[in-house]
Coordinates of C-alpha atoms in Angstrom, one line a residue:
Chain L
X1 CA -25.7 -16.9 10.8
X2 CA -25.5 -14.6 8.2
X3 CA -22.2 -14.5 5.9
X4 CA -20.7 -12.6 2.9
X5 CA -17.7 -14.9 0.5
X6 CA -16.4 -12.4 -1.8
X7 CA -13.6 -13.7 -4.1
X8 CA -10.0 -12.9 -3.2
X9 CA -8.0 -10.1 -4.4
X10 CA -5.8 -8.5 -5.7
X11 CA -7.3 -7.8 -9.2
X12 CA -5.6 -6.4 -11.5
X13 CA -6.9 -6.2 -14.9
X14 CA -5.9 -3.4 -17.9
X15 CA -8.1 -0.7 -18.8
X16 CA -11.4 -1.8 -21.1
X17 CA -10.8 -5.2 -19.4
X18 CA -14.3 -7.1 -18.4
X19 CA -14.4 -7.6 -14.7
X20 CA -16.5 -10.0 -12.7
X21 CA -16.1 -10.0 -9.2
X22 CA -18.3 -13.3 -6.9
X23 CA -19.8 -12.6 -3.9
X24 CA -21.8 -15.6 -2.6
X25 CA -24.4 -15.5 0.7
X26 CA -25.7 -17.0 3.4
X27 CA -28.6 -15.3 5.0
X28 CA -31.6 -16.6 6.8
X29 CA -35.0 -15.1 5.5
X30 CA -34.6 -12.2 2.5
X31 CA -31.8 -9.8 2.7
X32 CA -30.9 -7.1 0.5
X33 CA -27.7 -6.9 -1.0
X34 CA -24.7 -4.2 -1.7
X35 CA -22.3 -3.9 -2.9
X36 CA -20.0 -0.6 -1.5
X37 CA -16.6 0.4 -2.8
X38 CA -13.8 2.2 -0.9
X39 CA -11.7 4.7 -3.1
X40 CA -8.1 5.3 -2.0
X41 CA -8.3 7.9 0.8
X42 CA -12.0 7.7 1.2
X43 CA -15.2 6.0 2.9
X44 CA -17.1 3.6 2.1
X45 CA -19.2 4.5 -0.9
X46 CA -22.7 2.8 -2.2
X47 CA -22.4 1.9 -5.5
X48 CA -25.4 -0.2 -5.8
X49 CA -27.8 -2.3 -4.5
X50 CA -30.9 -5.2 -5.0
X51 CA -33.4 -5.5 -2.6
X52 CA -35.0 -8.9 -4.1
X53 CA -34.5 -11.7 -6.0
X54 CA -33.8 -11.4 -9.7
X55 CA -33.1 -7.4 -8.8
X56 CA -30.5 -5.9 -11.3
X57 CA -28.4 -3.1 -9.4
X58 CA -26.6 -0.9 -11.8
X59 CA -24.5 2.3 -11.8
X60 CA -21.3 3.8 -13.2
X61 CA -21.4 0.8 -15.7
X62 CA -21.3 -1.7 -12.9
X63 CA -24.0 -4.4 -12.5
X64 CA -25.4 -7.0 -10.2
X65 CA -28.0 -9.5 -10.0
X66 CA -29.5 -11.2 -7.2
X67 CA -29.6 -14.6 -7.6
X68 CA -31.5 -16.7 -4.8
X69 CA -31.0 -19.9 -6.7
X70 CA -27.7 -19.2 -6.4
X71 CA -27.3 -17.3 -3.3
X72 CA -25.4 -15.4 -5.4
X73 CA -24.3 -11.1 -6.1
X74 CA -21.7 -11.1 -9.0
X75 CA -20.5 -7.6 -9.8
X76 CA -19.6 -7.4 -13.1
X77 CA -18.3 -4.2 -15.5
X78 CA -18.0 -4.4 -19.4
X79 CA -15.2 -2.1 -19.6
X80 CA -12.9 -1.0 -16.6
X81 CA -11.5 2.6 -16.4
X82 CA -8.1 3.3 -14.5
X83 CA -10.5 5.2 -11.9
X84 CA -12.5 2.1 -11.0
X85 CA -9.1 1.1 -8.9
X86 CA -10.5 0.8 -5.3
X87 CA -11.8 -1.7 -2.7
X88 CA -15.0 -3.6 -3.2
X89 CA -16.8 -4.8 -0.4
X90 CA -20.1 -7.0 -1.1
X91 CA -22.7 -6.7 1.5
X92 CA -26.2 -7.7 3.1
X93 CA -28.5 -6.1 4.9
X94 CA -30.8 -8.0 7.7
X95 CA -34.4 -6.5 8.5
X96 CA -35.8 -5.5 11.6
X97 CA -33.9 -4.3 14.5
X98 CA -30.8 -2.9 13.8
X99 CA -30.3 -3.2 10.3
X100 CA -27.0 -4.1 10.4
X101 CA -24.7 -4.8 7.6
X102 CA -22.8 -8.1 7.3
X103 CA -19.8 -7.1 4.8
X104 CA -17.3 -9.5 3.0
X105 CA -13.5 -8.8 2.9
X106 CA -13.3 -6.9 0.4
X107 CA -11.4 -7.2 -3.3
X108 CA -8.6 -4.5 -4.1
X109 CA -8.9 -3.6 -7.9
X110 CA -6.4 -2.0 -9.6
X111 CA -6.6 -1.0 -13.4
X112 CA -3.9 -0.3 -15.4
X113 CA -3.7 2.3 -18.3
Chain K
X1 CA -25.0 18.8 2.8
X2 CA -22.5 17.6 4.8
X3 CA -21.5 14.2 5.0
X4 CA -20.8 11.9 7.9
X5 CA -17.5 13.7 9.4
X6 CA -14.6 11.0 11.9
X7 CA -11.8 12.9 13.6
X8 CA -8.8 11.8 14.0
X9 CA -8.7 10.7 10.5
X10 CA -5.6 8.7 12.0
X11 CA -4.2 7.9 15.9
X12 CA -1.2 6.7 16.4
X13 CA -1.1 5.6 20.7
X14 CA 0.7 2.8 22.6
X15 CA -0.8 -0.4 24.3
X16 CA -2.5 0.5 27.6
X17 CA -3.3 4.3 26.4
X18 CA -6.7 5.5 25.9
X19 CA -7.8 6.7 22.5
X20 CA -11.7 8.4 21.8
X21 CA -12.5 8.4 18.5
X22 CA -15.8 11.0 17.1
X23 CA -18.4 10.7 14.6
X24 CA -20.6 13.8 13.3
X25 CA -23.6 12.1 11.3
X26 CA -25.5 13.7 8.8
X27 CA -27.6 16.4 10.8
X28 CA -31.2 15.0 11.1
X29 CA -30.0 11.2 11.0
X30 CA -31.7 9.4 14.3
X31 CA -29.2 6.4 12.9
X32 CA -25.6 6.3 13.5
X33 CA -23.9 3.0 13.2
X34 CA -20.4 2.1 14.0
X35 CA -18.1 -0.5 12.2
X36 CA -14.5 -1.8 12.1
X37 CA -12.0 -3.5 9.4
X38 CA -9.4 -5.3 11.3
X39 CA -6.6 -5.5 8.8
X40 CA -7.1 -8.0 6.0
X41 CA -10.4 -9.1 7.4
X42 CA -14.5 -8.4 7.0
X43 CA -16.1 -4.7 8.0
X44 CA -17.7 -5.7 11.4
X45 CA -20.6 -4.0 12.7
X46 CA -20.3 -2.7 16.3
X47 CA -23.4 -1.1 17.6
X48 CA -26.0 1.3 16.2
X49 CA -27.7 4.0 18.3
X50 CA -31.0 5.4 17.4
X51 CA -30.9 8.7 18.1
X52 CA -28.9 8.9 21.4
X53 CA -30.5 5.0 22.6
X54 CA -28.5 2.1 21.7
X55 CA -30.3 -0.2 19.3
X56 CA -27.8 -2.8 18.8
X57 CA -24.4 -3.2 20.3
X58 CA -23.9 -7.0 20.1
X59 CA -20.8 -6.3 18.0
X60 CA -19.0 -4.3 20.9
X61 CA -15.9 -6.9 21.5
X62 CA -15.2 -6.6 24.8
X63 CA -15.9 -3.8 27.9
X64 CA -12.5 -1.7 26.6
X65 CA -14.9 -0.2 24.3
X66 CA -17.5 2.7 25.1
X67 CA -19.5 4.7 22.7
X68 CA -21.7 7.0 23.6
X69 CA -24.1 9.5 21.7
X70 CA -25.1 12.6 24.3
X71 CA -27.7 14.3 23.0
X72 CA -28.5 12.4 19.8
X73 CA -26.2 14.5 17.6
X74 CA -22.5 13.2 17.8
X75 CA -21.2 10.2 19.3
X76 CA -17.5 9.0 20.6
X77 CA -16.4 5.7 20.9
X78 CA -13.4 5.0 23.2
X79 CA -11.0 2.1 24.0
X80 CA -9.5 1.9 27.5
X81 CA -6.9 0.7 27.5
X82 CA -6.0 0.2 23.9
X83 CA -4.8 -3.6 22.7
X84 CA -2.5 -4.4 19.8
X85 CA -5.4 -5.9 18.6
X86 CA -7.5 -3.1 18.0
X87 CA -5.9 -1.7 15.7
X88 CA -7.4 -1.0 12.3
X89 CA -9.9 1.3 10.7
X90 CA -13.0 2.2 12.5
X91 CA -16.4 3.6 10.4
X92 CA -19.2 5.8 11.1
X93 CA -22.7 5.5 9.2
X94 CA -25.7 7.1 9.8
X95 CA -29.3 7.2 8.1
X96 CA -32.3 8.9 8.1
X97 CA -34.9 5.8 8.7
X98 CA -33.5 3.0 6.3
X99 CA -30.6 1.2 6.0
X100 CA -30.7 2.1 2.1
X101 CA -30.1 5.4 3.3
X102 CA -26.6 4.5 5.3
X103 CA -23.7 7.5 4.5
X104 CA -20.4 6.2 6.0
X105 CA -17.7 8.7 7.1
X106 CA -13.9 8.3 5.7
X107 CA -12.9 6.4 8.8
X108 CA -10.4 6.6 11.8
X109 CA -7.4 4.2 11.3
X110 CA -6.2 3.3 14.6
X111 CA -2.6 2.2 15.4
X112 CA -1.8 0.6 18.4
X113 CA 1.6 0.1 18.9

């Protein structure tokens, strides 16, 4: 069946740090991919997504490529800010029928000034 | 406009009560989808209605659970009785047609004493 591996937190890296955070798949036919992240006291928020291989997500200075070859969703940042401390969840979506999401377990970041 | 609203933002009840949790989707969304993070472990979807039909609801763990959607415009989702078990933090989504279009709510963290 379908499967999100996201790499184990905590994180905790000091502001302007690089971060990288894996997020591997298994999926039968072509999902799309998220990843969503989970600010302290809120929901669940897209932060961005790739609907096909070789697709480059990008916002608030995070990326993320889809990588069949690798089965593979990396979210990376350049340069982290203290406010980028919350919980990222890596995700794919199936087609057809309910478009359910299939989530990973999620990797608590927290920045320090 | 508003976003997807869950009351109780957090329950507190003891094993064998009954607990109903609500969801108010985006108004116009036929597509309201629930999930639930059991502590330390992956977002897992539930069931997703379409309008007030359910789509999907091959996630529902056992018969304890009930959602419902009267109407097509809210929906509740109750355990009876509650289980140590079920304890952790229950999410609402909803979307217009696609799943890129999925808003979730701030959640319901559910205690079960």
């Amino acid at each position: 069946g379908n499967s999100v591996t996201q790499m184990e937190g905590p994180v905790t890296l000091s502001e302007e740090a690089f971060l990288t955070i894996n997020c591997t798949y298994t999926a039968t036919g072509y999902p799309s991919l998220f990843w969503y992240v989970q600010y302290p006291g809120e929901g669940l928020q897209l932060l961005l997504k790739a609907t096909k291989a070789d697709d480059k997500g990008s916002n608030k200075g995070f990326e993320a490529t889809y990588r069949k070859e690798t089965t593979s969703f990396h979210l990376e940042k350049g340069s982290v800010q203290v406010s980028d401390s919350a919980v990222y969840f890596c995700a794919l979506g199936t087609q057809g029928g309910s478009e359910k999401l299939v989530f990973g377990k999620g990797t608590k970041l927290t920045v320090n000034p | 406009e508003a976003g997807v609203t869950q009351f109780p933002s957090h329950s507190v009840i003891e094993k064998g009560q009954t607990v109903t949790l609500r969801c108010d989707p985006i108004s116009g969304h036929d597509n309201l989808y629930w999930y639930r993070r059991v502590m330390g472990k992956e977002i897992k979807f539930l069931l997703h209605f379409v309008k007030e039909s359910k789509q999907d609801e091959s996630g529902m763990p056992n018969n304890r659970f009930l959602a419902e959607r009267t109407g097509g415009t809210y929906s509740t989702l109750k355990v009876q009785p509650a289980e140590l078990e079920d304890s952790g933090v229950y999410f609402c989504a909803s979307s217009q047609v696609t799943i890129y279009g999925y808003t979730f709510g701030s959640g319901t963290r559910l205690t079960v004493v």
